[in-house]
């Protein structure tokens, strides 16, 4: 299904315009602190939702961001597409600092970066037809594609595996999986270079998850899209992402290529997450790691290593010194004083 | 053949191009089943669904037809005047007795004056009623529309703005709600008129009508504004709004293209319930002498004038009273039906 894809001949420069290997998106020390009021007297606290996260994504590359609910994945994703302003840190896209992009620069940027949302029900305007929803990005940017908006919308619907004749229908007439496809079509309308997918399948039935992930994978390859794919467990990103970053309580704790993360991760938290993946069969029932206790609140994170309250390897130094992100013997970059070594049992 | 949402999806196992196969299973050949309800309503917008529900509602039907008839009569009042050859202000004093009461039975009802004559000045009650209904409906509709427009605009801005602007608007709303309407109207209407006209000038009836509409609108936008503000606050964090922002939409697009279509329903309901409220309030203004001025016919003033004759000629009170009662009841019933039909719970 490549012939009538997004890339129409003659409308886009052929071939990559950027030198291979140069990162498309670079994130340095990104933080987001939400001031919150608590208590009767309006004591203000600071939710450290994202607290110094760095990573980069190359053109056409897929990066997975994984961590338990509340660790700051959505906040990070929204900062990337500039739906949220960061508290500090720097975001560079194609060599340009976009951390504080405004006005026309931001509009241009928004054509290159798009987002797919988690909730297929809240993410589509219930009063708009599918055609209007998918055409919205074209409309707000004043783009009139060759052949007209309707033709383009129908192409996009077809591209995501929906019946192009359904452009006049309303979201309530579609199932969750179909709605998520509509969201994908909308994200593709502007031909972005990178898509942030915030748990795009978490709200769907397991059988439908696979279909939507397969669709995203096909699109990713055919359109040479870069992806930041957010998920709350390691199962979903397994076949989608070339590199994976694991987050815990606003921090990146380990980042590395897929094989290493799945076979011999250095960080205890990555190992714990991995043992929750059903088909990592090498781990017998005995080898399964059950995390004790709850995730601490980002209002008042633990000193030193944030994972120490639940880590079975924690020592005194873990409470007093924050482990720096360094290259570990397995090849990943991880933040741990006592990294694990060797393949998972 | 390209795949569509009704043809089988991708095969259950696809190589991922990175050495593995997709382990997640594909059980159903088709995407999640479309619910029974959705199937039955294929191709219908939420608005069309509400319309279907409204059409099935018998109360709504009866009230709507009643209102339609009354509104058409009111709009056609000049035509009715031509057909009957009787002007609303035409005095038939020759048909009154020495005590200025209409001759004949039941307030002077007969083949020429179907609803009789006004005691005192001998005007035809039917023509006064038809034109009076036109005045009442004009004031009520105009005030309701202006109030809704102001309320929607201010409510949307307040809901989307957050921060000091929201606080300021809320403060103005609270202040407006705290004002006793009738006392304010009593104070403001003479003051404004004094500003425009001298003591000796006759104040044109149209000026008073505009003043009444403005006073109603000035006091009633707050309800709509509150409602719209609440709706916008509930909707502004929704992901479809974020999607529009992420695509580069400006605030105008987000407010009027994304949010407004989702809050039409409650706006329509308040508007339809504001109309009957304004009809009764407008009628009450006649009793405190700030209603519509002669010679413009007005239902409220008719009732006010009729009170002094109620013992000798109750028919004079009955007709305008009944008209207002039917108008208000029909509008309220229709407004309630509209609310039920537009209930967002059943449209999602
Ligand atoms: N607008 C906000 N105000 C205050 N706290 C917030 C806000 N948004 C997110 N948070 C907090 O930030 C943390 C990270 O949230 P989020 O990024 O949604 O996590 P995730 O997507 O990984 O589940 C959570 O503790 C959440 O409660
Ligand atoms: S630094 Fe210490 S507490 Fe943190 S993960 Fe490593 S061993 Fe566990
Ligand atoms: Mg999230």
XYZ file of C-alpha atoms and ligand atoms in Angstrom:
729
model
C 0.000 0.000 0.000
C 2.679 2.415 -0.966
C 1.520 3.983 -4.210
C -0.801 6.734 -3.062
C 0.818 7.426 0.230
C 1.400 10.719 1.912
C 4.425 11.491 -0.196
C 3.141 12.604 -3.555
C 5.808 12.836 -6.218
C 7.074 16.311 -6.825
C 5.564 17.832 -3.729
C 8.369 17.062 -1.327
C 12.117 17.059 -1.820
C 13.223 13.546 -2.647
C 15.459 11.835 -0.157
C 16.492 12.953 3.284
C 17.601 16.560 3.387
C 19.543 16.120 6.594
C 22.845 14.339 6.972
C 22.335 10.801 8.214
C 22.958 10.260 11.880
C 22.415 13.825 12.938
C 19.665 13.867 15.562
C 16.297 15.258 14.568
C 15.231 16.043 18.098
C 17.519 16.665 21.048
C 16.223 17.087 24.565
C 18.601 18.333 27.226
C 17.912 18.386 30.935
C 14.207 19.031 30.467
C 12.199 19.765 33.605
C 8.587 20.538 34.346
C 7.529 21.561 37.816
C 3.852 22.201 38.508
C 3.175 24.543 41.412
C 0.238 23.148 43.371
C -1.708 24.398 46.330
C -2.425 22.036 49.141
C -3.931 22.406 52.575
C -6.206 25.095 53.917
C -3.697 27.860 54.039
C -2.651 27.552 50.446
C 0.749 26.084 51.120
C 2.300 25.785 47.715
C 4.225 22.715 46.726
C 6.051 21.729 43.582
C 5.185 18.604 41.634
C 8.415 17.576 39.962
C 6.627 15.843 37.098
C 9.711 15.813 34.879
C 13.039 16.451 36.517
C 16.001 16.608 34.190
C 15.360 14.325 31.246
C 17.705 14.120 28.252
C 17.519 12.049 25.085
C 17.673 12.397 21.341
C 15.805 10.964 18.385
C 17.292 10.600 14.905
C 15.260 11.029 11.753
C 13.133 7.951 11.137
C 14.046 6.494 14.489
C 11.607 5.115 17.032
C 12.232 5.828 20.679
C 10.093 4.269 23.375
C 9.454 6.086 26.654
C 8.390 3.625 29.292
C 7.499 3.925 32.948
C 4.704 3.437 35.417
C 1.734 5.768 35.386
C 2.592 9.157 36.872
C 6.288 9.120 36.049
C 6.030 12.101 33.709
C 5.722 10.533 30.264
C 2.716 12.528 29.144
C 4.217 15.729 30.508
C 7.422 15.043 28.568
C 5.478 14.295 25.383
C 3.480 17.486 25.685
C 6.594 19.539 26.202
C 8.113 18.023 23.053
C 5.211 19.158 20.879
C 5.080 22.447 22.785
C 1.646 21.967 24.266
C 3.310 22.634 27.598
C 6.139 25.035 28.298
C 9.089 23.510 30.056
C 10.279 24.867 33.391
C 13.882 24.564 32.274
C 15.992 22.653 29.803
C 16.393 22.813 26.083
C 14.655 21.216 23.106
C 16.422 21.321 19.751
C 14.701 20.317 16.535
C 16.736 20.056 13.321
C 19.495 22.048 14.965
C 17.230 24.916 16.024
C 16.473 25.724 19.638
C 12.678 25.462 19.829
C 12.296 25.616 23.601
C 10.696 29.038 23.429
C 9.535 29.135 19.797
C 6.569 31.452 19.290
C 4.293 32.749 16.566
C 5.227 31.818 13.021
C 8.194 29.705 14.103
C 5.962 27.652 16.343
C 3.368 27.218 13.599
C 6.025 25.946 11.240
C 7.306 23.619 13.908
C 3.829 22.231 14.553
C 3.670 21.023 10.988
C 6.754 18.921 11.623
C 5.748 17.476 14.995
C 2.417 15.930 15.742
C 0.880 14.058 18.620
C -1.432 11.062 18.940
C -3.410 10.930 22.154
C -4.221 8.177 24.565
C -7.995 8.545 24.818
C -9.705 7.825 21.496
C -12.942 9.256 22.875
C -11.707 12.609 24.176
C -9.346 13.203 21.286
C -11.994 13.621 18.580
C -14.466 16.496 18.607
C -17.869 14.783 18.961
C -19.585 17.515 16.941
C -17.300 17.360 13.916
C -17.448 14.885 11.081
C -14.466 12.667 10.504
C -13.705 14.641 7.368
C -13.619 17.872 9.304
C -11.473 16.357 12.034
C -8.859 15.062 9.621
C -8.956 18.265 7.555
C -8.540 20.521 10.604
C -4.706 20.674 10.507
C -4.851 21.631 6.814
C -7.537 24.199 7.459
C -5.866 25.967 10.375
C -2.635 26.208 8.410
C -4.356 27.434 5.263
C -3.059 24.500 3.229
C -4.930 23.627 0.065
C -3.458 20.371 -1.200
C -3.448 19.564 -4.917
C -6.755 17.907 -5.748
C -8.541 19.563 -2.868
C -8.977 18.977 0.827
C -11.604 16.274 0.448
C -9.410 14.140 -1.792
C -6.537 14.501 0.630
C -8.737 13.564 3.590
C -9.937 10.481 1.772
C -6.368 9.513 0.963
C -5.476 9.852 4.614
C -8.454 7.774 5.722
C -7.486 5.077 3.273
C -3.900 5.273 4.474
C -4.951 4.438 8.023
C -7.234 1.633 6.880
C -10.598 3.363 7.114
C -13.268 3.516 4.467
C -12.744 6.861 2.679
C -16.491 7.058 2.081
C -16.979 7.525 5.812
C -15.622 11.061 5.902
C -19.136 12.385 6.552
C -19.690 10.331 9.672
C -19.355 11.380 13.268
C -16.936 9.923 15.814
C -19.698 8.270 17.850
C -20.322 5.955 14.915
C -16.841 4.426 15.177
C -15.245 1.950 17.546
C -12.265 2.775 19.742
C -9.743 1.323 17.314
C -11.270 3.136 14.376
C -11.284 6.376 16.345
C -7.611 5.941 17.086
C -7.016 5.515 13.351
C -8.841 8.792 12.764
C -6.463 10.398 15.271
C -3.533 8.939 13.344
C -4.903 10.302 10.058
C -5.198 13.746 11.618
C -1.623 13.571 12.892
C -0.411 12.616 9.409
C -2.295 15.394 7.619
C 0.587 17.860 7.861
C 3.236 15.289 6.882
C 5.152 15.569 10.121
C 8.729 14.359 10.563
C 8.151 13.148 14.080
C 5.113 11.904 15.949
C 4.735 11.716 19.687
C 2.356 8.852 20.413
C 1.152 9.050 24.000
C 0.053 5.536 24.926
C -1.881 5.269 21.666
C -3.151 1.761 22.368
C -3.512 1.692 26.169
C -7.235 2.403 25.989
C -7.907 -0.280 23.375
C -8.759 -3.976 23.570
C -5.702 -6.201 23.361
C -6.732 -7.610 19.981
C -7.099 -4.136 18.569
C -3.845 -2.934 20.091
C -1.920 -5.182 17.717
C -3.771 -3.832 14.689
C -3.099 -0.228 15.594
C 0.552 -0.916 16.401
C 0.965 -2.728 13.088
C -0.548 0.259 11.332
C 1.826 2.646 13.079
C 4.777 0.453 12.204
C 3.843 0.345 8.545
C 3.367 4.082 8.433
C 6.610 4.641 10.288
C 8.549 2.665 7.713
C 6.747 3.883 4.637
C 6.835 7.544 5.566
C 10.231 7.456 7.296
C 8.665 8.927 10.425
C 10.463 9.356 13.689
C 8.432 8.310 16.721
C 8.490 8.969 20.413
C 6.271 6.141 21.548
C 5.060 6.371 25.117
C 3.907 3.264 26.958
C 3.451 2.214 30.553
C 4.949 -1.226 30.122
C 7.684 -2.834 28.114
C 5.359 -5.243 26.293
C 3.787 -2.747 23.927
C 6.959 -1.030 22.682
C 8.839 -4.262 22.233
C 8.289 -4.627 18.507
C 7.994 -0.984 17.711
C 10.962 0.833 19.155
C 14.617 0.692 18.191
C 15.656 2.439 21.368
C 13.960 2.557 24.713
C 14.158 5.000 27.593
C 12.882 3.969 30.994
C 11.545 6.690 33.274
C 10.920 6.650 36.981
C 9.433 9.525 38.965
C 10.394 12.241 36.527
C 13.873 10.899 35.789
C 15.313 8.875 32.977
C 16.837 5.860 34.714
C 18.067 3.887 31.732
C 18.223 4.362 28.003
C 19.613 2.012 25.423
C 18.909 -0.011 22.332
C 16.101 -2.495 22.329
C 18.106 -5.727 22.451
C 20.125 -4.614 25.471
C 17.139 -3.243 27.350
C 15.238 -6.506 26.884
C 18.142 -8.893 27.378
C 20.578 -7.423 29.880
C 19.384 -4.130 31.348
C 21.587 -2.481 33.956
C 18.994 -0.734 36.082
C 17.074 -2.719 38.699
C 13.892 -0.832 37.773
C 14.177 -1.889 34.130
C 14.518 -5.481 35.299
C 11.446 -5.120 37.472
C 9.438 -3.694 34.556
C 10.704 -6.445 32.307
C 9.593 -9.197 34.631
C 6.055 -7.904 34.262
C 6.133 -8.608 30.521
C 4.226 -11.882 30.106
C 6.335 -13.442 27.357
C 9.754 -12.879 28.869
C 9.584 -16.566 29.590
C 13.175 -16.984 30.529
C 12.211 -15.596 33.896
C 10.502 -18.355 35.830
C 7.944 -17.595 38.481
C 10.770 -17.579 41.009
C 12.803 -15.050 39.090
C 9.905 -12.641 38.796
C 10.478 -9.340 40.543
C 7.542 -7.918 42.419
C 7.950 -4.279 43.279
C 7.035 -3.519 46.871
C 5.121 -0.417 47.884
C 3.783 2.484 45.891
C 5.502 5.012 43.696
C 6.469 7.945 45.979
C 4.841 11.289 45.295
C 6.640 13.627 42.892
C 5.769 16.413 45.366
C 8.450 15.107 47.662
C 10.669 12.591 45.882
C 13.157 10.477 47.882
C 16.692 11.801 48.311
C 19.519 10.298 46.303
C 18.213 7.607 43.991
C 14.478 8.000 43.558
C 13.999 4.279 43.178
C 15.655 3.455 46.492
C 12.384 3.116 48.451
C 11.450 0.125 46.316
C 14.869 -1.177 45.288
C 16.031 -4.505 46.694
C 19.679 -3.531 46.168
C 19.559 -0.172 47.943
C 22.504 0.759 50.184
C 23.255 3.823 52.257
C 24.932 5.588 49.388
C 21.708 5.351 47.389
C 19.988 7.659 49.886
C 22.771 10.200 50.083
C 24.054 10.400 46.532
C 22.055 10.655 43.370
C 23.440 8.127 40.886
C 24.615 9.868 37.691
C 23.594 8.621 34.245
C 26.684 6.862 32.928
C 27.476 4.225 30.342
C 27.281 0.846 32.007
C 29.087 -2.345 31.062
C 26.079 -3.620 29.097
C 26.199 -0.608 26.797
C 23.161 1.286 28.046
C 23.204 4.590 29.860
C 21.773 4.067 33.321
C 21.582 5.809 36.688
C 22.444 3.290 39.395
C 25.213 2.872 41.958
C 25.001 -0.897 41.776
C 24.026 -1.768 38.230
C 22.970 -5.272 37.329
C 25.283 -7.239 35.123
C 24.665 -9.964 32.631
C 21.602 -11.336 30.905
C 18.308 -11.677 32.724
C 17.887 -15.050 34.301
C -8.224 -3.332 -3.281
C -7.133 -1.142 -0.452
C -8.053 -2.281 2.944
C -10.942 -0.557 4.587
C -12.314 -0.762 8.067
C -14.725 -3.453 7.023
C -12.241 -5.810 5.430
C -10.043 -8.090 7.523
C -7.100 -6.429 9.178
C -3.452 -7.223 8.844
C -2.449 -10.831 9.349
C -2.087 -11.920 12.910
C 1.646 -12.294 12.723
C 3.720 -9.903 10.746
C 7.440 -9.850 10.806
C 8.518 -6.634 12.363
C 11.459 -6.116 10.048
C 13.754 -6.153 13.037
C 14.091 -9.876 13.377
C 11.018 -10.803 15.385
C 7.376 -11.433 14.882
C 4.567 -9.531 16.394
C 3.543 -11.503 19.386
C 0.346 -9.670 20.147
C -2.599 -11.642 18.923
C -5.208 -10.482 16.511
C -8.403 -12.212 17.487
C -11.141 -10.370 15.697
C -10.933 -9.918 11.948
C -12.731 -6.602 12.143
C -11.969 -3.688 14.384
C -13.959 -3.551 17.611
C -17.647 -4.085 16.942
C -19.691 -1.015 16.335
C -22.410 -0.871 18.987
C -26.027 -1.599 18.103
C -27.019 1.966 18.771
C -24.315 3.423 16.598
C -25.334 1.105 13.786
C -28.953 2.197 13.967
C -27.948 5.850 13.699
C -25.342 5.582 11.005
C -24.686 8.868 9.271
C -26.480 11.063 11.769
C -24.927 13.964 13.603
C -25.508 14.493 17.328
C -27.813 17.364 16.335
C -29.862 15.111 14.079
C -30.160 12.558 16.861
C -31.508 15.246 19.196
C -33.967 16.314 16.519
C -35.209 12.728 16.182
C -35.738 12.496 19.920
C -37.569 15.821 19.929
C -39.860 14.691 17.156
C -40.879 11.653 19.173
C -41.834 13.827 22.181
C -45.579 14.531 22.127
C -45.477 17.430 24.602
C -42.807 19.062 22.478
C -44.925 18.599 19.379
C -48.050 20.139 20.908
C -46.153 23.095 22.421
C -44.210 23.682 19.234
C -47.345 23.719 17.098
C -49.121 26.034 19.565
C -46.165 28.399 19.552
C -45.848 28.272 15.805
C -49.506 29.246 15.399
C -49.204 32.095 17.922
C -45.960 33.393 16.434
C -47.410 33.313 12.928
C -50.519 35.182 14.130
C -48.309 37.774 15.838
C -46.140 38.212 12.759
C -49.198 38.497 10.537
C -50.894 41.130 12.709
C -50.719 43.846 9.994
C -52.289 41.379 7.559
C -55.021 40.540 10.058
C -55.604 44.268 10.506
C -56.064 44.650 6.730
C -58.351 41.631 6.461
C -60.599 42.667 9.293
C -60.402 46.366 8.549
C -59.981 47.180 12.236
C -56.917 48.992 13.554
C -55.738 48.128 17.090
C -56.028 51.719 18.281
C -59.347 52.469 16.561
C -61.850 53.638 19.265
C -65.384 52.264 18.922
C -66.803 54.592 21.573
C -70.220 54.408 19.946
C -70.385 50.776 21.036
C -69.881 51.680 24.704
C -72.672 52.564 27.122
C -72.847 55.644 29.350
C -70.494 54.060 31.868
C -67.968 53.395 29.081
C -68.637 49.656 29.273
C -69.034 47.671 26.053
C -72.621 47.104 24.937
C -73.893 43.553 24.609
C -72.844 40.347 26.389
C -69.480 38.987 27.496
C -67.530 42.198 27.077
C -69.131 43.074 23.782
C -68.256 39.911 21.871
C -69.996 39.705 18.502
C -69.328 38.946 14.857
C -67.278 42.106 14.325
C -65.412 42.209 17.617
C -64.739 38.536 18.278
C -63.210 39.111 21.687
C -65.185 42.214 22.550
C -64.082 45.764 23.249
C -61.945 47.425 25.875
C -64.032 49.245 28.462
C -63.104 52.915 28.621
C -61.622 53.543 25.197
C -63.566 51.035 23.097
C -60.663 49.449 21.229
C -60.965 46.033 19.637
C -59.500 43.449 22.060
C -58.528 40.915 19.380
C -56.403 43.451 17.505
C -54.854 44.717 20.744
C -54.113 41.104 21.650
C -52.568 40.192 18.302
C -50.356 43.264 18.215
C -49.629 42.987 21.937
C -48.410 39.432 21.417
C -46.119 40.740 18.700
C -44.669 43.297 21.119
C -44.195 40.708 23.880
C -42.576 38.159 21.590
C -40.330 40.759 19.992
C -39.078 41.987 23.349
C -38.669 38.490 24.787
C -36.889 37.052 21.746
C -34.663 40.056 21.191
C -33.682 40.207 24.855
C -33.068 36.447 24.997
C -30.891 36.501 21.896
C -28.888 39.546 23.004
C -28.481 38.097 26.504
C -27.326 34.754 25.097
C -24.897 36.385 22.684
C -23.322 38.476 25.451
C -23.349 35.513 27.814
C -21.733 33.168 25.303
C -18.995 35.637 24.414
C -18.147 36.546 27.999
C -18.518 32.948 29.193
C -16.178 31.610 26.532
C -13.560 34.254 27.246
C -13.801 33.710 31.007
C -13.627 29.940 30.682
C -10.671 29.937 28.356
C -8.739 32.848 29.843
C -8.044 31.600 33.378
C -6.113 33.948 35.640
C -7.059 37.546 36.370
C -9.484 37.953 33.455
C -11.533 34.985 34.626
C -11.504 36.346 38.179
C -12.579 39.802 36.993
C -15.444 38.442 34.889
C -16.608 36.223 37.731
C -16.650 39.231 39.985
C -18.787 41.187 37.511
C -21.161 38.221 37.223
C -21.552 37.982 40.992
C -22.133 41.714 41.198
C -24.785 41.616 38.476
C -26.545 38.669 40.094
C -26.642 40.529 43.416
C -28.584 43.471 41.893
C -32.351 43.397 42.429
C -33.591 43.571 38.854
C -36.884 45.405 39.278
C -35.433 48.121 41.493
C -32.589 48.637 39.068
C -35.013 48.795 36.120
C -37.183 51.312 37.994
C -34.153 53.481 38.627
C -32.354 53.176 35.324
C -35.158 53.458 32.773
C -36.311 56.988 33.805
C -32.694 58.166 34.176
C -31.737 57.005 30.684
C -34.846 58.540 29.185
C -34.156 61.834 30.953
C -30.738 61.809 29.402
C -32.133 61.480 25.891
C -35.386 63.410 26.107
C -36.476 66.589 27.897
C -39.327 66.669 30.406
C -41.854 67.871 27.860
C -40.814 65.547 25.016
C -43.006 62.578 24.328
C -40.828 59.484 24.638
C -41.254 57.373 21.517
C -42.580 53.888 22.218
C -39.765 52.279 20.244
C -37.203 53.883 22.524
C -38.883 52.370 25.566
C -38.979 48.983 23.835
C -35.251 49.142 23.105
C -34.586 50.232 26.656
C -36.551 47.290 28.032
C -34.688 44.858 25.780
C -31.348 46.358 26.841
C -32.253 46.173 30.530
C -33.289 42.530 30.231
C -30.140 41.647 28.339
C -27.968 43.525 30.817
C -29.344 41.431 33.655
C -29.721 38.059 32.079
C -26.447 37.374 30.270
C -24.972 36.202 33.563
C -26.767 32.854 33.599
C -25.623 31.992 30.113
C -22.127 33.269 30.883
C -21.850 31.083 33.987
C -23.094 28.059 32.137
C -20.823 28.569 29.143
C -17.833 29.254 31.371
C -18.392 25.972 33.187
C -18.739 24.076 29.934
C -15.607 25.625 28.465
C -13.625 24.795 31.599
C -14.815 21.202 31.329
C -13.929 20.994 27.643
C -10.733 23.010 27.329
C -8.523 20.224 28.653
C -10.064 17.680 26.334
C -7.627 16.155 23.933
C -9.403 17.294 20.786
C -8.678 20.855 21.886
C -5.038 19.934 22.465
C -4.964 18.336 19.031
C -6.132 21.583 17.475
C -3.476 23.522 19.375
C -0.832 21.016 18.353
C -1.840 21.528 14.721
C -1.285 25.266 15.088
C -4.876 26.481 15.547
C -5.279 29.966 16.975
C -7.478 30.842 19.933
C -10.354 31.957 17.708
C -10.489 28.572 15.989
C -10.347 26.738 19.288
C -13.084 28.830 20.894
C -15.525 29.080 18.031
C -14.831 26.009 15.912
C -13.856 23.445 18.518
C -15.602 24.493 21.730
C -18.735 26.354 20.644
C -20.299 23.434 18.686
C -20.103 21.419 21.883
C -21.968 23.923 24.015
C -24.827 24.765 21.665
C -27.180 22.462 23.489
C -27.173 24.180 26.908
C -27.139 27.604 25.219
C -30.251 26.695 23.250
C -31.965 25.421 26.378
C -31.286 28.583 28.414
C -32.348 30.689 25.479
C -35.635 28.829 25.147
C -36.271 29.129 28.885
C -35.299 32.811 28.961
C -38.051 33.724 26.503
C -41.011 32.838 28.765
C -39.266 34.432 31.738
C -38.936 37.653 29.773
C -42.571 37.523 28.646
C -43.797 37.477 32.246
C -41.278 40.064 33.458
C -42.128 42.347 30.573
C -45.815 42.066 31.492
C -44.982 42.889 35.101
C -43.178 46.084 34.054
C -46.541 47.618 33.148
C -47.542 47.397 36.803
C -44.624 49.579 37.891
C -45.172 52.003 35.051
C -41.994 51.231 33.124
C -43.552 48.957 30.529
C -44.301 49.614 26.892
C -45.956 53.017 26.348
C -49.186 53.788 24.468
C -50.023 53.560 21.656
C -47.958 50.388 21.145
C -50.221 47.482 22.158
C -48.843 45.394 25.022
C -50.225 42.360 26.854
C -48.913 43.402 30.266
C -50.423 46.857 29.997
C -53.730 45.334 28.892
C -53.856 43.273 32.069
C -52.833 46.263 34.164
C -55.597 48.400 32.614
C -58.158 45.631 32.906
C -57.712 45.224 36.646
C -59.945 48.248 37.382
C -62.771 46.643 35.390
C -62.304 43.084 36.568
C -65.551 43.009 38.556
C -67.760 44.424 35.801
C -65.984 43.005 32.724
C -63.738 39.993 33.599
C -63.403 39.116 29.889
C -61.068 42.062 29.402
C -58.639 40.510 31.913
C -59.179 36.979 30.691
C -57.964 37.326 27.107
C -54.492 38.834 27.653
C -54.068 36.703 30.793
C -54.868 33.518 28.903
C -52.579 34.488 26.026
C -49.606 35.042 28.342
C -50.387 31.825 30.197
C -50.435 29.766 26.997
C -47.279 31.411 25.630
C -45.309 30.887 28.832
C -46.514 27.340 29.378
C -45.772 26.301 25.802
C -42.293 27.860 25.873
C -41.450 26.227 29.183
C -42.646 22.811 28.073
C -40.757 23.096 24.814
C -37.623 24.242 26.639
C -37.820 21.223 28.946
C -38.316 18.848 26.039
C -35.398 20.454 24.274
C -33.233 19.901 27.328
C -34.188 16.231 27.407
C -33.590 15.808 23.682
C -30.191 17.462 23.815
C -29.103 15.589 26.935
C -25.410 15.031 26.252
C -25.447 11.682 28.030
C -27.454 10.153 25.246
C -25.558 11.778 22.383
C -22.087 10.572 23.264
N -1.222 20.223 35.331
C -0.693 19.543 36.361
N -0.658 20.082 37.603
C -0.136 19.404 38.622
N 0.406 18.186 38.533
C 0.408 17.593 37.337
C -0.133 18.239 36.174
N 0.012 17.401 35.119
C 0.613 16.299 35.585
N 0.860 16.398 36.917
C 1.538 15.409 37.764
O 2.755 15.128 37.168
C 3.075 13.750 37.291
C 3.362 13.169 35.934
O 2.174 13.113 35.185
P 2.116 12.518 33.723
O 3.119 13.203 32.885
O 0.707 12.573 33.279
O 2.538 11.011 33.952
P 2.371 9.747 33.009
O 1.939 10.209 31.672
O 3.704 9.117 33.003
O 1.363 8.871 33.653
C 1.891 13.109 37.990
O 2.227 12.968 39.361
C 0.792 14.098 37.818
O -0.067 14.060 38.919
S 21.139 3.502 42.900
Fe 20.768 2.147 44.576
S 18.615 2.357 44.992
Fe 18.949 3.259 43.028
S 18.523 1.632 41.629
Fe 20.694 1.563 41.981
S 20.913 0.159 43.643
Fe 18.746 0.689 43.578
Mg 0.154 9.601 30.628
